[in-house]
Structures are given as structure tokens and as C-alpha cells.
Amino acid sequence: MSFHSYRNIGFSFTDAEAACRKWRDRFSGFNAAGRECCITFKKEKEYIQLWYFDREYRLNCENGVLEKKDDLQWTDRLQMNEALAVYHYLGDGAEYIREPGRWVPENALDPVRIRSNDRLNPLYENFANEYSGRIRELEERCKAAGGKYETSMGDTSWIFLPFPEIPVKLVFWEKDEEFPAQVKIYVRENAADYVHYEAVSFMIADLFQKIDDGSKQ
């Protein structure tokens, strides 16, 4: 998982003026033609509307401004990770999308991290430590955050849909006599056909935050 996404936690996208301007400029005049076969959205006048973690977002194709619906009102006050995840989803993608394939560890999408053996990410370590001994609470929070329980791995395992085409699986192992508590995230092999692999890291950081919040916020 990218350390950029870890550092982004708690930072407002609109407060980061240079980054905000860069992405809005990139998507000014955005044309979604050709993306219909790859991702799920609808076009309404000058807007592209889509869903991310069960919340509605829209992109103004004229000026590149991204908004989300909050209490029935639209706001451009987004967090850094969620904004980058949605922008990548709209703008990335291969011409040919493979079949979903196997579940693989999310770091398998990034060949650089595979070669470097991917040093321990503090976000994973902190999350595992936080819920060690609190597995029932973790399950309640996963359910509240929109997760679907499944039993294929670990002591508890949940599947989430940041975007319709990109499921992620959270697997948690409770600590025992030999090992500390651990959490791992798995994605389908074709996830990088939809977004740049770093965008998956933005989704994961968002997912952990939503679980900690205990809701779909």
C-alpha cells in the first residue's frame, strides 16, 4: 500500500490548492466517451454521476470540479484520498479489461513494491493493533461500513465495493501465541485494468477510515 495514501489521511483535497488545481485542470473539458464499457456512471447534462463506497459523487465536466452528496446537498469539500480515488477511476483504465481473476494481495499490483519486499506499512500495523482482541466490534463496524461477510480466509473476512468493478477483501487474523494480529487487503487480478495501482491504496486508506468511523461516512 502506498505511503502517499497513509500521509493523505485527514487532509482536505480543497485545502491542498496546488493538487486541487492540478486535478481540476486535468478534468476540465473531460469527455467520458469510451469509458462506458469499462466503468459505471451516468451522464446528466454537464455532470458525470457515480458511486464510491455507497455515496453519490459527480464530476463537472466543464471545470473538473468533483463533488459528493452530503445530507442531500452537494459539496466539493472532499478528503484527499477519496478525491484521488474517484479522479483515477474516471480517468484511468486500459483499453481491454481482463476477467476478474484470482484474489491477490493488493501489493501484487505494484512491481516495485514486490521487488523491494514492501516494508511494513504503519496503517496496516496500526489497524491490526487497534482491533486486536476486538474482533466482534470490528465485524460490527465492517457491516456498518457496507461490508459483506464471507468466510474464506482469516478469523474474519469482509468484501467491500469501493466501485462496482473493483471489490476489495479485508482479511483479519487475531493474535495468537506466535503471531501478532494482522490485516491484509486483497483485490482481483484485473484491478489495475481499471485504475492505476496507487489508486487502490487511496481506496484502502478510505476503507480503514470508514471502518474506524463505524459508518458509511
Short mmCIF file of C-alpha atoms in Angstrom, two decimals:
data_model
loop_
_atom_site.label_atom_id
_atom_site.label_comp_id
_atom_site.label_asym_id
_atom_site.label_seq_id
_atom_site.Cartn_x
_atom_site.Cartn_y
_atom_site.Cartn_z
CA MET A 1 0.00 0.00 0.00
CA SER A 2 1.35 3.42 -0.99
CA PHE A 3 2.71 5.63 1.78
CA HIS A 4 1.17 8.57 -0.07
CA SER A 5 -2.28 7.35 0.92
CA TYR A 6 -1.15 6.99 4.54
CA ARG A 7 0.13 10.57 4.59
CA ASN A 8 -3.06 11.81 2.94
CA ILE A 9 -5.31 10.72 5.81
CA GLY A 10 -7.03 13.72 7.41
CA PHE A 11 -6.02 16.15 4.66
CA SER A 12 -8.64 18.13 2.77
CA PHE A 13 -8.36 17.99 -1.01
CA THR A 14 -9.56 21.56 -1.49
CA ASP A 15 -7.10 22.87 1.10
CA ALA A 16 -4.23 21.44 -0.93
CA GLU A 17 -4.52 24.20 -3.50
CA ALA A 18 -1.83 23.05 -5.93
CA ALA A 19 -3.08 19.45 -6.07
CA CYS A 20 -6.69 20.56 -6.29
CA ARG A 21 -5.94 22.91 -9.17
CA LYS A 22 -3.89 20.25 -10.97
CA TRP A 23 -6.67 17.66 -10.94
CA ARG A 24 -9.42 20.12 -11.77
CA ASP A 25 -7.40 21.42 -14.70
CA ARG A 26 -6.77 17.86 -15.88
CA PHE A 27 -10.51 17.09 -15.91
CA SER A 28 -11.71 20.40 -17.33
CA GLY A 29 -13.46 19.57 -20.57
CA PHE A 30 -13.46 15.87 -19.67
CA ASN A 31 -15.06 13.58 -22.23
CA ALA A 32 -16.17 10.19 -20.91
CA ALA A 33 -16.67 8.71 -24.37
CA GLY A 34 -15.15 5.25 -24.47
CA ARG A 35 -15.32 4.74 -20.69
CA GLU A 36 -18.90 3.42 -20.74
CA CYS A 37 -17.71 -0.11 -21.48
CA CYS A 38 -15.30 -0.10 -18.52
CA ILE A 39 -16.86 1.72 -15.56
CA THR A 40 -20.27 2.52 -14.12
CA PHE A 41 -21.57 6.09 -14.31
CA LYS A 42 -24.36 8.14 -15.82
CA LYS A 43 -24.19 11.42 -17.71
CA GLU A 44 -26.59 14.21 -16.74
CA LYS A 45 -26.09 17.45 -18.65
CA GLU A 46 -22.59 18.67 -17.81
CA TYR A 47 -22.16 16.15 -14.97
CA ILE A 48 -20.91 12.59 -14.70
CA GLN A 49 -22.52 10.91 -11.69
CA LEU A 50 -21.14 7.80 -9.99
CA TRP A 51 -20.97 5.96 -6.68
CA TYR A 52 -17.97 5.44 -4.43
CA PHE A 53 -18.41 3.43 -1.20
CA ASP A 54 -22.20 3.81 -1.45
CA ARG A 55 -22.07 7.58 -1.70
CA GLU A 56 -23.02 9.63 -4.75
CA TYR A 57 -20.38 11.79 -6.45
CA ARG A 58 -20.43 13.92 -9.55
CA LEU A 59 -17.84 15.49 -11.81
CA ASN A 60 -18.49 18.78 -13.57
CA CYS A 61 -17.05 18.03 -17.00
CA GLU A 62 -16.73 21.72 -17.83
CA ASN A 63 -14.48 22.78 -14.95
CA GLY A 64 -13.25 19.47 -13.48
CA VAL A 65 -14.76 20.09 -10.03
CA LEU A 66 -15.61 16.91 -8.12
CA GLU A 67 -18.40 16.92 -5.55
CA LYS A 68 -20.18 14.46 -3.26
CA LYS A 69 -23.70 14.44 -1.88
CA ASP A 70 -23.78 15.22 1.82
CA ASP A 71 -27.15 15.48 3.61
CA LEU A 72 -28.93 15.93 0.26
CA GLN A 73 -26.61 18.79 -0.72
CA TRP A 74 -23.58 18.79 -3.00
CA THR A 75 -20.20 19.81 -1.61
CA ASP A 76 -16.68 19.95 -3.02
CA ARG A 77 -15.16 19.53 0.46
CA LEU A 78 -13.56 16.14 -0.12
CA GLN A 79 -10.74 14.37 1.65
CA MET A 80 -7.57 13.83 -0.36
CA ASN A 81 -7.81 10.04 -0.67
CA GLU A 82 -11.44 9.97 -1.78
CA ALA A 83 -10.91 12.70 -4.37
CA LEU A 84 -7.87 10.99 -5.87
CA ALA A 85 -9.61 7.60 -5.93
CA VAL A 86 -12.58 8.98 -7.88
CA TYR A 87 -10.47 11.00 -10.30
CA HIS A 88 -8.33 7.94 -11.05
CA TYR A 89 -11.41 5.78 -11.55
CA LEU A 90 -12.80 8.22 -14.11
CA GLY A 91 -9.57 8.91 -15.94
CA ASP A 92 -7.52 5.71 -15.82
CA GLY A 93 -8.16 2.36 -17.36
CA ALA A 94 -6.86 0.02 -20.01
CA GLU A 95 -8.41 -0.36 -23.43
CA TYR A 96 -9.02 -4.03 -22.71
CA ILE A 97 -10.34 -5.24 -19.33
CA ARG A 98 -9.38 -8.79 -18.40
CA GLU A 99 -11.57 -11.23 -16.50
CA PRO A 100 -11.51 -10.60 -12.71
CA GLY A 101 -9.11 -13.44 -11.99
CA ARG A 102 -7.90 -14.56 -8.57
CA TRP A 103 -7.86 -12.62 -5.34
CA VAL A 104 -4.30 -11.32 -4.87
CA PRO A 105 -2.64 -9.17 -2.18
CA GLU A 106 -3.03 -5.52 -3.14
CA ASN A 107 0.75 -5.03 -3.24
CA ALA A 108 0.92 -7.57 -6.08
CA LEU A 109 -0.31 -4.78 -8.38
CA ASP A 110 2.90 -2.80 -7.84
CA PRO A 111 6.05 -4.49 -9.20
CA VAL A 112 8.34 -2.01 -7.45
CA ARG A 113 6.99 -2.98 -4.05
CA ILE A 114 7.27 -6.67 -4.91
CA ARG A 115 10.97 -6.24 -5.73
CA SER A 116 11.57 -4.25 -2.55
CA ASN A 117 9.62 -6.76 -0.39
CA ASP A 118 7.26 -3.93 0.64
CA ARG A 119 8.33 -2.70 4.08
CA LEU A 120 5.67 -2.73 6.80
CA ASN A 121 3.03 -0.07 6.36
CA PRO A 122 2.09 1.67 9.62
CA LEU A 123 -1.56 1.97 8.55
CA TYR A 124 -1.90 -1.82 8.42
CA GLU A 125 0.01 -2.30 11.65
CA ASN A 126 -2.00 0.36 13.49
CA PHE A 127 -5.29 -1.05 12.23
CA ALA A 128 -4.42 -4.60 13.29
CA ASN A 129 -3.29 -3.46 16.73
CA GLU A 130 -6.39 -1.35 17.22
CA TYR A 131 -8.76 -4.28 16.66
CA SER A 132 -6.70 -6.97 18.32
CA GLY A 133 -8.98 -8.55 20.91
CA ARG A 134 -11.96 -6.65 19.48
CA ILE A 135 -12.93 -8.86 16.56
CA ARG A 136 -16.69 -8.65 17.21
CA GLU A 137 -16.51 -4.87 17.24
CA LEU A 138 -14.52 -4.97 14.01
CA GLU A 139 -17.23 -7.11 12.42
CA GLU A 140 -19.94 -4.71 13.52
CA ARG A 141 -18.01 -1.79 12.07
CA CYS A 142 -17.35 -3.62 8.80
CA LYS A 143 -21.06 -4.32 8.45
CA ALA A 144 -21.92 -0.67 9.20
CA ALA A 145 -19.39 0.42 6.57
CA GLY A 146 -21.19 -1.61 3.91
CA GLY A 147 -19.11 -4.78 4.02
CA LYS A 148 -20.41 -8.25 3.17
CA TYR A 149 -19.24 -11.04 5.45
CA GLU A 150 -17.55 -14.07 3.91
CA THR A 151 -15.61 -16.89 5.49
CA SER A 152 -12.88 -17.95 3.10
CA MET A 153 -9.84 -16.62 4.98
CA GLY A 154 -8.61 -15.47 8.37
CA ASP A 155 -10.63 -15.14 11.56
CA THR A 156 -12.99 -12.73 9.84
CA SER A 157 -13.19 -11.66 6.21
CA TRP A 158 -15.27 -8.92 4.53
CA ILE A 159 -15.80 -7.79 0.95
CA PHE A 160 -16.38 -4.14 0.08
CA LEU A 161 -17.19 -2.40 -3.19
CA PRO A 162 -15.44 0.98 -3.44
CA PHE A 163 -16.51 0.93 -7.10
CA PRO A 164 -18.79 -1.66 -8.75
CA GLU A 165 -15.94 -3.21 -10.76
CA ILE A 166 -13.27 -3.14 -8.04
CA PRO A 167 -14.09 -5.29 -5.00
CA VAL A 168 -11.64 -5.40 -2.12
CA LYS A 169 -11.41 -8.08 0.55
CA LEU A 170 -10.33 -7.31 4.11
CA VAL A 171 -8.95 -10.31 6.00
CA PHE A 172 -8.17 -10.12 9.73
CA TRP A 173 -6.24 -12.61 11.83
CA GLU A 174 -6.41 -12.35 15.60
CA LYS A 175 -3.15 -12.58 17.52
CA ASP A 176 -2.06 -15.93 18.93
CA GLU A 177 0.92 -17.37 20.81
CA GLU A 178 3.21 -16.98 17.79
CA PHE A 179 1.98 -14.02 15.76
CA PRO A 180 0.54 -10.55 16.37
CA ALA A 181 -2.81 -9.54 14.91
CA GLN A 182 -2.64 -8.98 11.16
CA VAL A 183 -4.80 -7.43 8.48
CA LYS A 184 -4.40 -7.86 4.73
CA ILE A 185 -6.26 -6.47 1.75
CA TYR A 186 -6.87 -8.48 -1.42
CA VAL A 187 -8.08 -7.34 -4.83
CA ARG A 188 -8.91 -9.09 -8.07
CA GLU A 189 -6.09 -9.54 -10.56
CA ASN A 190 -7.68 -7.13 -13.04
CA ALA A 191 -8.00 -4.19 -10.59
CA ALA A 192 -5.13 -2.34 -12.27
CA ASP A 193 -7.02 -2.52 -15.58
CA TYR A 194 -9.50 -0.04 -14.11
CA VAL A 195 -7.22 2.26 -12.13
CA HIS A 196 -3.54 2.94 -11.56
CA TYR A 197 -2.35 0.66 -8.76
CA GLU A 198 -1.73 3.63 -6.47
CA ALA A 199 -5.45 4.47 -6.61
CA VAL A 200 -6.17 1.16 -4.88
CA SER A 201 -4.13 2.48 -1.95
CA PHE A 202 -6.36 5.55 -1.75
CA MET A 203 -9.40 3.25 -1.59
CA ILE A 204 -7.86 1.15 1.18
CA ALA A 205 -6.97 4.16 3.31
CA ASP A 206 -10.55 5.38 2.84
CA LEU A 207 -11.89 1.95 3.79
CA PHE A 208 -9.91 1.83 7.04
CA GLN A 209 -11.13 5.30 7.92
CA LYS A 210 -14.76 4.35 7.24
CA ILE A 211 -14.43 1.26 9.44
CA ASP A 212 -12.92 3.35 12.22
CA ASP A 213 -15.83 5.77 11.84
CA GLY A 214 -18.19 2.82 12.15
CA SER A 215 -20.41 4.06 9.32
CA LYS A 216 -20.62 4.86 5.60
CA GLN A 217 -19.46 8.44 6.10
#
